[in-house]
PDB file of C-alpha atoms in Angstrom:
ATOM      1  CA  UNK A1026     143.550  46.248   6.501  1.00  0.00           C
ATOM      2  CA  UNK A1027     146.056  47.725   8.690  1.00  0.00           C
ATOM      3  CA  UNK A1028     146.019  48.695  12.417  1.00  0.00           C
ATOM      4  CA  UNK A1029     146.874  52.136  11.734  1.00  0.00           C
ATOM      5  CA  UNK A1030     143.423  52.573   9.915  1.00  0.00           C
ATOM      6  CA  UNK A1031     141.651  52.179  13.200  1.00  0.00           C
ATOM      7  CA  UNK A1032     140.821  53.977  16.450  1.00  0.00           C
ATOM      8  CA  UNK A1033     139.403  52.742  19.708  1.00  0.00           C
ATOM      9  CA  UNK A1034     135.758  52.937  19.402  1.00  0.00           C
ATOM     10  CA  UNK A1035     135.631  52.074  15.734  1.00  0.00           C
ATOM     11  CA  UNK A1036     132.733  49.918  14.653  1.00  0.00           C
ATOM     12  CA  UNK A1037     133.434  46.610  12.512  1.00  0.00           C
ATOM     13  CA  UNK A1038     131.970  43.239  11.755  1.00  0.00           C
ATOM     14  CA  UNK A1039     133.107  39.732  11.009  1.00  0.00           C
ATOM     15  CA  UNK A1040     134.585  39.221   7.815  1.00  0.00           C
ATOM     16  CA  UNK A1041     132.911  35.865   7.280  1.00  0.00           C
ATOM     17  CA  UNK A1042     129.374  37.386   8.571  1.00  0.00           C
ATOM     18  CA  UNK A1043     126.672  37.166   5.816  1.00  0.00           C
ATOM     19  CA  UNK A1044     124.635  40.118   6.896  1.00  0.00           C
ATOM     20  CA  UNK A1045     126.998  42.859   7.325  1.00  0.00           C
ATOM     21  CA  UNK A1046     125.025  44.530   9.851  1.00  0.00           C
ATOM     22  CA  UNK A1047     124.003  41.429  12.122  1.00  0.00           C
ATOM     23  CA  UNK A1048     127.237  41.328  14.170  1.00  0.00           C
ATOM     24  CA  UNK A1049     128.441  45.220  15.299  1.00  0.00           C
ATOM     25  CA  UNK A1050     131.942  44.812  16.883  1.00  0.00           C
ATOM     26  CA  UNK A1051     133.520  47.895  18.832  1.00  0.00           C
ATOM     27  CA  UNK A1052     137.323  47.957  18.719  1.00  0.00           C
ATOM     28  CA  UNK A1053     138.536  48.383  22.184  1.00  0.00           C
ATOM     29  CA  UNK A1054     142.321  47.868  21.703  1.00  0.00           C
ATOM     30  CA  UNK A1055     145.187  47.226  19.459  1.00  0.00           C
ATOM     31  CA  UNK A1056     147.966  44.941  20.516  1.00  0.00           C
ATOM     32  CA  UNK A1057     151.096  44.536  18.754  1.00  0.00           C
ATOM     33  CA  UNK A1058     149.786  46.129  15.486  1.00  0.00           C
ATOM     34  CA  UNK A1059     148.000  43.241  13.953  1.00  0.00           C
ATOM     35  CA  UNK A1060     146.145  41.979  16.570  1.00  0.00           C
ATOM     36  CA  UNK A1061     143.020  43.709  18.051  1.00  0.00           C
ATOM     37  CA  UNK A1062     140.763  43.444  20.998  1.00  0.00           C
ATOM     38  CA  UNK A1063     136.912  43.599  20.196  1.00  0.00           C
ATOM     39  CA  UNK A1064     133.782  43.892  22.349  1.00  0.00           C
ATOM     40  CA  UNK A1065     130.057  43.187  21.214  1.00  0.00           C
ATOM     41  CA  UNK A1066     126.605  42.725  22.793  1.00  0.00           C
ATOM     42  CA  UNK A1067     124.433  39.486  22.313  1.00  0.00           C
ATOM     43  CA  UNK A1068     120.672  40.149  21.642  1.00  0.00           C
ATOM     44  CA  UNK A1069     120.003  38.888  25.077  1.00  0.00           C
ATOM     45  CA  UNK A1070     122.069  42.044  26.233  1.00  0.00           C
ATOM     46  CA  UNK A1071     125.082  40.011  27.640  1.00  0.00           C
ATOM     47  CA  UNK A1072     128.253  41.508  26.557  1.00  0.00           C
ATOM     48  CA  UNK A1073     131.413  39.457  25.270  1.00  0.00           C
ATOM     49  CA  UNK A1074     134.953  40.029  23.963  1.00  0.00           C
ATOM     50  CA  UNK A1075     137.681  38.607  22.348  1.00  0.00           C
ATOM     51  CA  UNK A1076     140.938  39.204  20.373  1.00  0.00           C
ATOM     52  CA  UNK A1077     141.617  38.382  16.917  1.00  0.00           C
ATOM     53  CA  UNK A1078     143.825  39.227  13.883  1.00  0.00           C
ATOM     54  CA  UNK A1079     142.788  41.957  11.475  1.00  0.00           C
ATOM     55  CA  UNK A1080     142.312  39.358   8.833  1.00  0.00           C
ATOM     56  CA  UNK A1081     138.947  38.156  10.755  1.00  0.00           C
ATOM     57  CA  UNK A1082     137.195  41.630  10.580  1.00  0.00           C
ATOM     58  CA  UNK A1083     136.063  43.932   7.851  1.00  0.00           C
ATOM     59  CA  UNK A1084     134.630  47.507   7.666  1.00  0.00           C
ATOM     60  CA  UNK A1085     130.758  48.272   7.626  1.00  0.00           C
ATOM     61  CA  UNK A1086     129.632  49.773   4.508  1.00  0.00           C
ATOM     62  CA  UNK A1087     127.906  53.084   5.024  1.00  0.00           C
ATOM     63  CA  UNK A1088     124.249  53.201   4.434  1.00  0.00           C
ATOM     64  CA  UNK A1089     121.275  55.685   4.903  1.00  0.00           C
ATOM     65  CA  UNK A1090     120.108  53.792   8.172  1.00  0.00           C
ATOM     66  CA  UNK A1091     123.805  54.462   9.582  1.00  0.00           C
ATOM     67  CA  UNK A1092     123.614  58.182   8.491  1.00  0.00           C
ATOM     68  CA  UNK A1093     120.641  58.836  10.104  1.00  0.00           C
ATOM     69  CA  UNK A1094     121.479  56.930  13.310  1.00  0.00           C
ATOM     70  CA  UNK A1095     124.605  59.167  13.627  1.00  0.00           C
ATOM     71  CA  UNK A1096     122.314  62.026  13.375  1.00  0.00           C
ATOM     72  CA  UNK A1097     122.847  62.966   9.676  1.00  0.00           C
ATOM     73  CA  UNK A1098     119.873  64.820   8.273  1.00  0.00           C
ATOM     74  CA  UNK A1099     118.782  64.408   4.349  1.00  0.00           C
ATOM     75  CA  UNK A1100     118.827  67.707   2.941  1.00  0.00           C
ATOM     76  CA  UNK A1101     118.048  66.669  -0.477  1.00  0.00           C
ATOM     77  CA  UNK A1102     117.316  62.935  -1.975  1.00  0.00           C
ATOM     78  CA  UNK A1103     120.716  62.329  -2.274  1.00  0.00           C
ATOM     79  CA  UNK A1104     122.629  64.403  -0.003  1.00  0.00           C
ATOM     80  CA  UNK A1105     123.529  64.332   3.727  1.00  0.00           C
ATOM     81  CA  UNK A1106     124.660  66.939   5.825  1.00  0.00           C
ATOM     82  CA  UNK A1107     125.983  66.988   9.685  1.00  0.00           C
ATOM     83  CA  UNK A1108     124.051  69.462  11.343  1.00  0.00           C
ATOM     84  CA  UNK A1109     126.727  70.768  13.714  1.00  0.00           C
ATOM     85  CA  UNK A1110     130.058  69.757  12.359  1.00  0.00           C
ATOM     86  CA  UNK A1111     129.905  71.167   8.563  1.00  0.00           C
ATOM     87  CA  UNK A1112     130.288  67.785   6.992  1.00  0.00           C
ATOM     88  CA  UNK A1113     128.138  66.693   4.064  1.00  0.00           C
ATOM     89  CA  UNK A1114     128.312  63.435   2.210  1.00  0.00           C
ATOM     90  CA  UNK A1115     127.420  62.677  -1.263  1.00  0.00           C
ATOM     91  CA  UNK A1116     126.619  59.156  -2.493  1.00  0.00           C
ATOM     92  CA  UNK A1117     128.123  58.244  -5.981  1.00  0.00           C
ATOM     93  CA  UNK A1118     129.109  54.798  -7.350  1.00  0.00           C
ATOM     94  CA  UNK A1119     129.157  53.043  -3.862  1.00  0.00           C
ATOM     95  CA  UNK A1120     131.463  55.465  -2.206  1.00  0.00           C
ATOM     96  CA  UNK A1121     130.742  58.363  -0.010  1.00  0.00           C
ATOM     97  CA  UNK A1122     132.427  61.698  -0.796  1.00  0.00           C
ATOM     98  CA  UNK A1123     132.527  63.834   2.201  1.00  0.00           C
ATOM     99  CA  UNK A1124     133.054  67.895   1.815  1.00  0.00           C
ATOM    100  CA  UNK A1125     133.655  70.351   4.522  1.00  0.00           C
ATOM    101  CA  UNK A1126     132.298  73.761   4.696  1.00  0.00           C
ATOM    102  CA  UNK A1127     134.111  76.514   6.248  1.00  0.00           C
ATOM    103  CA  UNK A1128     132.702  78.815   8.770  1.00  0.00           C
ATOM    104  CA  UNK A1129     131.857  82.197   7.678  1.00  0.00           C
ATOM    105  CA  UNK A1130     134.276  83.722  10.257  1.00  0.00           C
ATOM    106  CA  UNK A1131     137.239  81.780   9.017  1.00  0.00           C
ATOM    107  CA  UNK A1132     136.488  83.115   5.108  1.00  0.00           C
ATOM    108  CA  UNK A1133     135.605  85.940   3.026  1.00  0.00           C
ATOM    109  CA  UNK A1134     133.513  83.654   0.755  1.00  0.00           C
ATOM    110  CA  UNK A1135     129.988  82.702   1.787  1.00  0.00           C
ATOM    111  CA  UNK A1136     130.272  78.855   0.714  1.00  0.00           C
ATOM    112  CA  UNK A1137     133.704  77.672   0.660  1.00  0.00           C
ATOM    113  CA  UNK A1138     133.728  73.756   0.601  1.00  0.00           C
ATOM    114  CA  UNK A1139     136.647  71.529   0.364  1.00  0.00           C
ATOM    115  CA  UNK A1140     136.238  68.001  -0.852  1.00  0.00           C
ATOM    116  CA  UNK A1141     137.987  64.948   0.595  1.00  0.00           C
ATOM    117  CA  UNK A1142     138.866  61.581  -0.488  1.00  0.00           C
ATOM    118  CA  UNK A1143     135.905  59.111  -1.162  1.00  0.00           C
ATOM    119  CA  UNK A1144     135.142  56.922   1.990  1.00  0.00           C
ATOM    120  CA  UNK A1145     133.027  53.619   2.059  1.00  0.00           C
ATOM    121  CA  UNK A1146     133.045  52.420   5.578  1.00  0.00           C
ATOM    122  CA  UNK A1147     131.626  53.512   9.042  1.00  0.00           C
ATOM    123  CA  UNK A1148     134.900  53.354  10.713  1.00  0.00           C
ATOM    124  CA  UNK A1149     136.179  55.588   8.186  1.00  0.00           C
ATOM    125  CA  UNK A1150     133.428  58.114   8.709  1.00  0.00           C
ATOM    126  CA  UNK A1151     134.010  57.832  12.489  1.00  0.00           C
ATOM    127  CA  UNK A1152     137.650  58.689  12.122  1.00  0.00           C
ATOM    128  CA  UNK A1153     137.041  61.442   9.592  1.00  0.00           C
ATOM    129  CA  UNK A1154     134.595  63.240  11.826  1.00  0.00           C
ATOM    130  CA  UNK A1155     136.871  62.838  14.776  1.00  0.00           C
ATOM    131  CA  UNK A1156     139.644  64.526  12.778  1.00  0.00           C
ATOM    132  CA  UNK A1157     137.689  67.318  11.755  1.00  0.00           C
ATOM    133  CA  UNK A1158     135.570  68.083  14.917  1.00  0.00           C
ATOM    134  CA  UNK A1159     137.720  66.544  17.753  1.00  0.00           C
ATOM    135  CA  UNK A1160     134.345  64.737  18.779  1.00  0.00           C
ATOM    136  CA  UNK A1161     133.438  61.196  18.537  1.00  0.00           C
ATOM    137  CA  UNK A1162     130.392  60.284  16.136  1.00  0.00           C
ATOM    138  CA  UNK A1163     127.876  58.965  18.538  1.00  0.00           C
ATOM    139  CA  UNK A1164     124.903  56.451  17.440  1.00  0.00           C
ATOM    140  CA  UNK A1165     121.418  57.227  18.585  1.00  0.00           C
ATOM    141  CA  UNK A1166     121.129  53.369  18.383  1.00  0.00           C
ATOM    142  CA  UNK A1167     122.798  50.240  16.604  1.00  0.00           C
ATOM    143  CA  UNK A1168     121.697  49.911  13.129  1.00  0.00           C
TER     144      UNK A1168
END
């Protein structure tokens, strides 16, 4: 992983974490391109933070629980669509394939759709959503 793939606010986990969803870390800063600053909250509600190198962290795989907590709705048994952002994700072979739908006022077609590169991790979804909408993808609650 490279620092250029991250933004402040991205959610990550420790590389050696057995249960990927157990330690949710929030990226709060990037120092010198290969060192990052992270924050997290313990089960008792206390917050903590540390700096570490990029080799210590990994992305969190996108799951249905993550999508639901980000506000995606299941429109079919295998397809999720963000209600206000025009973003749809389709899962195939362990990856999520995003598609962006155009707004009717910007197109002469009723259903224009642009497919994008596949994604696998929560931070990639966060970055994509921000790039498309200019808004942060907000969690209802931690998964």
